[in-house]
Amino acid sequence: MVWTIGILLIGGYLLGSIPSAVWIGRWFYGVDVREHGSHNAGATNTLRVLGRRAALPVFVVDAAKGYGAVMLSHFTSCEGDALFLLKIALTAAAILGHIFPLFAGFKGGKGVATMAGCMLAIAPVPMLMGLATFVVVLAVSHYVSLGSMTGGVLFPVYILLVDGFGSPYKIVFGVLVAVVLLITHRKNIKRLREGTENKTYLFLRRPKGPRESKTE
């Protein structure tokens, strides 16, 4: 069992290491998104640098690899709390892979979309409520970071609303998600307070080429 779990955790990390933003940018646009914008290999920076057509598949792949990593837990005989803890461990492995991808020189993104995929696998209804929150906040404020953090912070609240206190491990998972999102967005929080955070408009046309911005 120990060897199986170890192999699955490695598999989760390797799934997380798939650098969709880097590969799509290079293969179809001849651009490494890590050299532009916020220098992150994620869907948000891809949107800013290359536009919606490139960002959508990046988001889908990043979310799918998080979902797939958690689903690896079903290749074991774990049940109950042990199964849930394994899912949390696989979530951590996938996010670690996204942030430090083996296939892209260990320079990735923040892991928000990958985390969303993991959340969908573990707590689908609360995650969809968090996603709705993200969309509303983004539509009103045009700040992706604010939408991500708001949805993440409310995620454990949504778990309580849906499941009550019947699943303490799920509540702990929700709190961990909120904390991780706040930590990974600490620079964004500073820029939001200073009024220097860049806005993202989903329905603008894709720019002619990659746009440079050191504050995104």
Tab-separated table of C-alpha atoms in Angstrom:
chain	number	residue	atom	x	y	z
A	1	MET	CA	0.000	0.000	0.000
A	2	VAL	CA	2.811	2.443	0.878
A	3	TRP	CA	4.487	1.847	-2.482
A	4	THR	CA	1.176	2.326	-4.287
A	5	ILE	CA	0.499	5.632	-2.546
A	6	GLY	CA	4.036	6.803	-3.279
A	7	ILE	CA	3.637	5.989	-6.972
A	8	LEU	CA	0.270	7.765	-7.076
A	9	LEU	CA	1.747	10.885	-5.453
A	10	ILE	CA	4.503	10.907	-8.059
A	11	GLY	CA	1.808	10.511	-10.715
A	12	GLY	CA	-0.082	13.469	-9.242
A	13	TYR	CA	3.063	15.588	-9.358
A	14	LEU	CA	3.763	14.598	-12.962
A	15	LEU	CA	0.198	15.453	-13.969
A	16	GLY	CA	0.581	18.827	-12.286
A	17	SER	CA	3.869	19.323	-14.121
A	18	ILE	CA	2.186	19.403	-17.544
A	19	PRO	CA	2.942	23.043	-18.506
A	20	SER	CA	-0.043	23.737	-20.737
A	21	ALA	CA	0.544	27.508	-20.825
A	22	VAL	CA	4.174	27.046	-21.851
A	23	TRP	CA	3.505	24.371	-24.458
A	24	ILE	CA	0.473	26.060	-26.031
A	25	GLY	CA	2.271	29.406	-26.106
A	26	ARG	CA	5.358	27.952	-27.720
A	27	TRP	CA	3.710	25.524	-30.147
A	28	PHE	CA	0.936	27.747	-31.484
A	29	TYR	CA	2.182	31.306	-30.904
A	30	GLY	CA	5.951	31.044	-30.681
A	31	VAL	CA	5.804	32.763	-27.294
A	32	ASP	CA	6.892	31.697	-23.828
A	33	VAL	CA	4.307	33.385	-21.601
A	34	ARG	CA	6.782	33.302	-18.718
A	35	GLU	CA	8.768	35.990	-20.503
A	36	HIS	CA	5.821	38.412	-20.562
A	37	GLY	CA	3.162	39.861	-18.283
A	38	SER	CA	3.321	38.449	-14.776
A	39	HIS	CA	5.836	35.796	-15.925
A	40	ASN	CA	3.522	33.073	-14.592
A	41	ALA	CA	2.688	29.958	-16.606
A	42	GLY	CA	-1.036	30.045	-15.980
A	43	ALA	CA	-4.359	30.794	-17.635
A	44	THR	CA	-4.578	34.395	-16.383
A	45	ASN	CA	-1.206	35.428	-17.754
A	46	THR	CA	-1.943	33.548	-20.972
A	47	LEU	CA	-5.168	35.548	-21.290
A	48	ARG	CA	-3.299	38.824	-20.881
A	49	VAL	CA	-0.449	37.891	-23.186
A	50	LEU	CA	-2.118	35.804	-25.908
A	51	GLY	CA	-5.868	36.272	-25.488
A	52	ARG	CA	-8.948	34.127	-24.862
A	53	ARG	CA	-8.320	31.572	-27.596
A	54	ALA	CA	-5.083	30.518	-25.928
A	55	ALA	CA	-6.218	30.979	-22.313
A	56	LEU	CA	-9.301	28.752	-22.480
A	57	PRO	CA	-7.488	25.496	-23.338
A	58	VAL	CA	-4.809	26.346	-20.784
A	59	PHE	CA	-7.459	26.683	-18.080
A	60	VAL	CA	-9.220	23.482	-19.138
A	61	VAL	CA	-6.001	21.444	-19.176
A	62	ASP	CA	-4.791	22.866	-15.870
A	63	ALA	CA	-8.126	22.129	-14.190
A	64	ALA	CA	-8.261	18.668	-15.755
A	65	LYS	CA	-4.831	17.707	-14.457
A	66	GLY	CA	-5.903	18.670	-10.926
A	67	TYR	CA	-9.108	16.667	-11.250
A	68	GLY	CA	-7.216	13.715	-12.701
A	69	ALA	CA	-4.624	13.795	-9.940
A	70	VAL	CA	-7.301	13.495	-7.254
A	71	MET	CA	-9.026	10.704	-9.180
A	72	LEU	CA	-5.820	8.648	-8.913
A	73	SER	CA	-6.881	7.985	-5.312
A	74	HIS	CA	-9.410	5.455	-6.590
A	75	PHE	CA	-6.601	3.159	-7.686
A	76	THR	CA	-6.156	2.212	-4.027
A	77	SER	CA	-8.300	0.311	-1.566
A	78	CYS	CA	-8.408	3.304	0.801
A	79	GLU	CA	-11.794	4.203	2.229
A	80	GLY	CA	-13.318	6.835	4.471
A	81	ASP	CA	-10.939	9.289	6.117
A	82	ALA	CA	-7.873	7.553	4.663
A	83	LEU	CA	-9.225	8.066	1.141
A	84	PHE	CA	-9.984	11.704	1.808
A	85	LEU	CA	-6.515	12.360	3.231
A	86	LEU	CA	-5.000	10.730	0.160
A	87	LYS	CA	-7.044	13.076	-2.026
A	88	ILE	CA	-5.658	16.046	-0.114
A	89	ALA	CA	-2.117	14.696	-0.550
A	90	LEU	CA	-2.711	14.263	-4.293
A	91	THR	CA	-4.031	17.826	-4.442
A	92	ALA	CA	-0.804	19.046	-2.863
A	93	ALA	CA	1.250	16.963	-5.297
A	94	ALA	CA	-0.585	18.350	-8.342
A	95	ILE	CA	-0.291	21.959	-7.194
A	96	LEU	CA	3.391	21.441	-6.388
A	97	GLY	CA	3.832	20.093	-9.910
A	98	HIS	CA	2.132	23.127	-11.415
A	99	ILE	CA	4.211	25.599	-9.415
A	100	PHE	CA	7.461	23.665	-9.945
A	101	PRO	CA	6.873	21.738	-13.200
A	102	LEU	CA	9.392	19.042	-14.053
A	103	PHE	CA	8.733	19.549	-17.776
A	104	ALA	CA	9.280	23.322	-17.801
A	105	GLY	CA	12.417	23.970	-15.776
A	106	PHE	CA	10.554	24.067	-12.438
A	107	LYS	CA	9.129	27.505	-13.297
A	108	GLY	CA	5.348	27.384	-13.428
A	109	GLY	CA	2.325	29.331	-12.219
A	110	LYS	CA	0.281	29.825	-9.068
A	111	GLY	CA	-1.845	26.704	-9.499
A	112	VAL	CA	-5.287	28.323	-9.214
A	113	ALA	CA	-6.869	26.415	-12.124
A	114	THR	CA	-5.204	23.172	-10.994
A	115	MET	CA	-6.521	23.724	-7.493
A	116	ALA	CA	-9.985	24.360	-8.938
A	117	GLY	CA	-9.857	20.961	-10.625
A	118	CYS	CA	-8.879	19.317	-7.349
A	119	MET	CA	-11.672	21.159	-5.540
A	120	LEU	CA	-14.168	19.976	-8.153
A	121	ALA	CA	-13.116	16.372	-7.543
A	122	ILE	CA	-13.315	16.641	-3.754
A	123	ALA	CA	-16.240	19.034	-3.147
A	124	PRO	CA	-18.028	19.675	-6.466
A	125	VAL	CA	-21.016	21.718	-5.273
A	126	PRO	CA	-19.047	24.087	-2.979
A	127	MET	CA	-16.443	24.439	-5.733
A	128	LEU	CA	-19.097	25.463	-8.282
A	129	MET	CA	-20.423	27.983	-5.761
A	130	GLY	CA	-16.883	29.325	-5.405
A	131	LEU	CA	-16.564	29.482	-9.191
A	132	ALA	CA	-19.800	31.474	-9.410
A	133	THR	CA	-18.389	33.858	-6.799
A	134	PHE	CA	-15.204	34.226	-8.843
A	135	VAL	CA	-17.160	35.056	-12.002
A	136	VAL	CA	-19.318	37.667	-10.242
A	137	VAL	CA	-16.348	39.373	-8.557
A	138	LEU	CA	-14.351	39.349	-11.796
A	139	ALA	CA	-17.267	40.765	-13.768
A	140	VAL	CA	-17.723	43.597	-11.275
A	141	SER	CA	-14.098	44.406	-10.395
A	142	HIS	CA	-12.141	43.023	-13.405
A	143	TYR	CA	-9.527	41.728	-10.959
A	144	VAL	CA	-8.784	38.017	-11.480
A	145	SER	CA	-6.793	37.904	-8.256
A	146	LEU	CA	-9.645	39.379	-6.208
A	147	GLY	CA	-12.117	36.940	-7.735
A	148	SER	CA	-9.819	33.984	-7.044
A	149	MET	CA	-9.216	34.980	-3.439
A	150	THR	CA	-12.877	35.743	-2.740
A	151	GLY	CA	-14.024	32.413	-4.151
A	152	GLY	CA	-11.271	30.609	-2.248
A	153	VAL	CA	-11.954	32.289	1.088
A	154	LEU	CA	-15.669	31.513	0.792
A	155	PHE	CA	-15.004	27.901	-0.244
A	156	PRO	CA	-14.932	26.529	3.358
A	157	VAL	CA	-18.091	28.539	4.073
A	158	TYR	CA	-19.797	26.900	1.107
A	159	ILE	CA	-18.668	23.491	2.365
A	160	LEU	CA	-20.363	24.229	5.679
A	161	LEU	CA	-23.521	25.356	3.905
A	162	VAL	CA	-23.667	22.193	1.774
A	163	ASP	CA	-22.316	19.518	4.135
A	164	GLY	CA	-22.581	21.112	7.581
A	165	PHE	CA	-20.101	19.819	10.158
A	166	GLY	CA	-20.473	16.213	9.053
A	167	SER	CA	-17.132	16.167	7.234
A	168	PRO	CA	-14.422	17.828	9.337
A	169	TYR	CA	-11.637	16.799	6.953
A	170	LYS	CA	-13.469	18.500	4.091
A	171	ILE	CA	-13.747	21.677	6.165
A	172	VAL	CA	-10.030	21.525	6.927
A	173	PHE	CA	-9.387	21.078	3.200
A	174	GLY	CA	-11.496	24.166	2.468
A	175	VAL	CA	-9.554	26.226	4.994
A	176	LEU	CA	-6.245	25.017	3.526
A	177	VAL	CA	-7.401	26.048	0.046
A	178	ALA	CA	-8.261	29.528	1.329
A	179	VAL	CA	-4.905	29.894	3.099
A	180	VAL	CA	-2.901	28.691	0.092
A	181	LEU	CA	-4.698	31.110	-2.231
A	182	LEU	CA	-4.028	34.014	0.103
A	183	ILE	CA	-0.356	33.080	0.402
A	184	THR	CA	0.170	32.679	-3.341
A	185	HIS	CA	-1.607	35.999	-3.975
A	186	ARG	CA	0.225	38.044	-1.347
A	187	LYS	CA	1.863	40.245	-4.023
A	188	ASN	CA	-1.532	40.766	-5.618
A	189	ILE	CA	-2.961	41.783	-2.240
A	190	LYS	CA	-0.223	44.397	-1.914
A	191	ARG	CA	-0.940	45.753	-5.406
A	192	LEU	CA	-4.683	45.817	-4.730
A	193	ARG	CA	-4.077	47.880	-1.610
A	194	GLU	CA	-1.786	50.219	-3.547
A	195	GLY	CA	-4.187	50.484	-6.473
A	196	THR	CA	-1.600	49.172	-8.948
A	197	GLU	CA	-3.120	45.765	-9.732
A	198	ASN	CA	-3.879	45.378	-13.433
A	199	LYS	CA	-7.421	44.635	-14.536
A	200	THR	CA	-8.483	41.861	-16.890
A	201	TYR	CA	-11.295	42.349	-19.384
A	202	LEU	CA	-12.513	39.022	-20.707
A	203	PHE	CA	-14.241	40.398	-23.757
A	204	LEU	CA	-11.497	42.543	-25.235
A	205	ARG	CA	-9.920	41.449	-28.482
A	206	ARG	CA	-6.663	39.545	-28.341
A	207	PRO	CA	-3.704	41.925	-28.742
A	208	LYS	CA	-1.516	41.770	-31.812
A	209	GLY	CA	1.386	40.403	-29.787
A	210	PRO	CA	2.446	39.712	-26.204
A	211	ARG	CA	2.063	42.672	-23.923
A	212	GLU	CA	4.742	43.491	-21.400
A	213	SER	CA	3.783	44.394	-17.845
A	214	LYS	CA	5.895	43.849	-14.760
A	215	THR	CA	3.030	44.607	-12.412
A	216	GLU	CA	0.520	42.051	-13.671
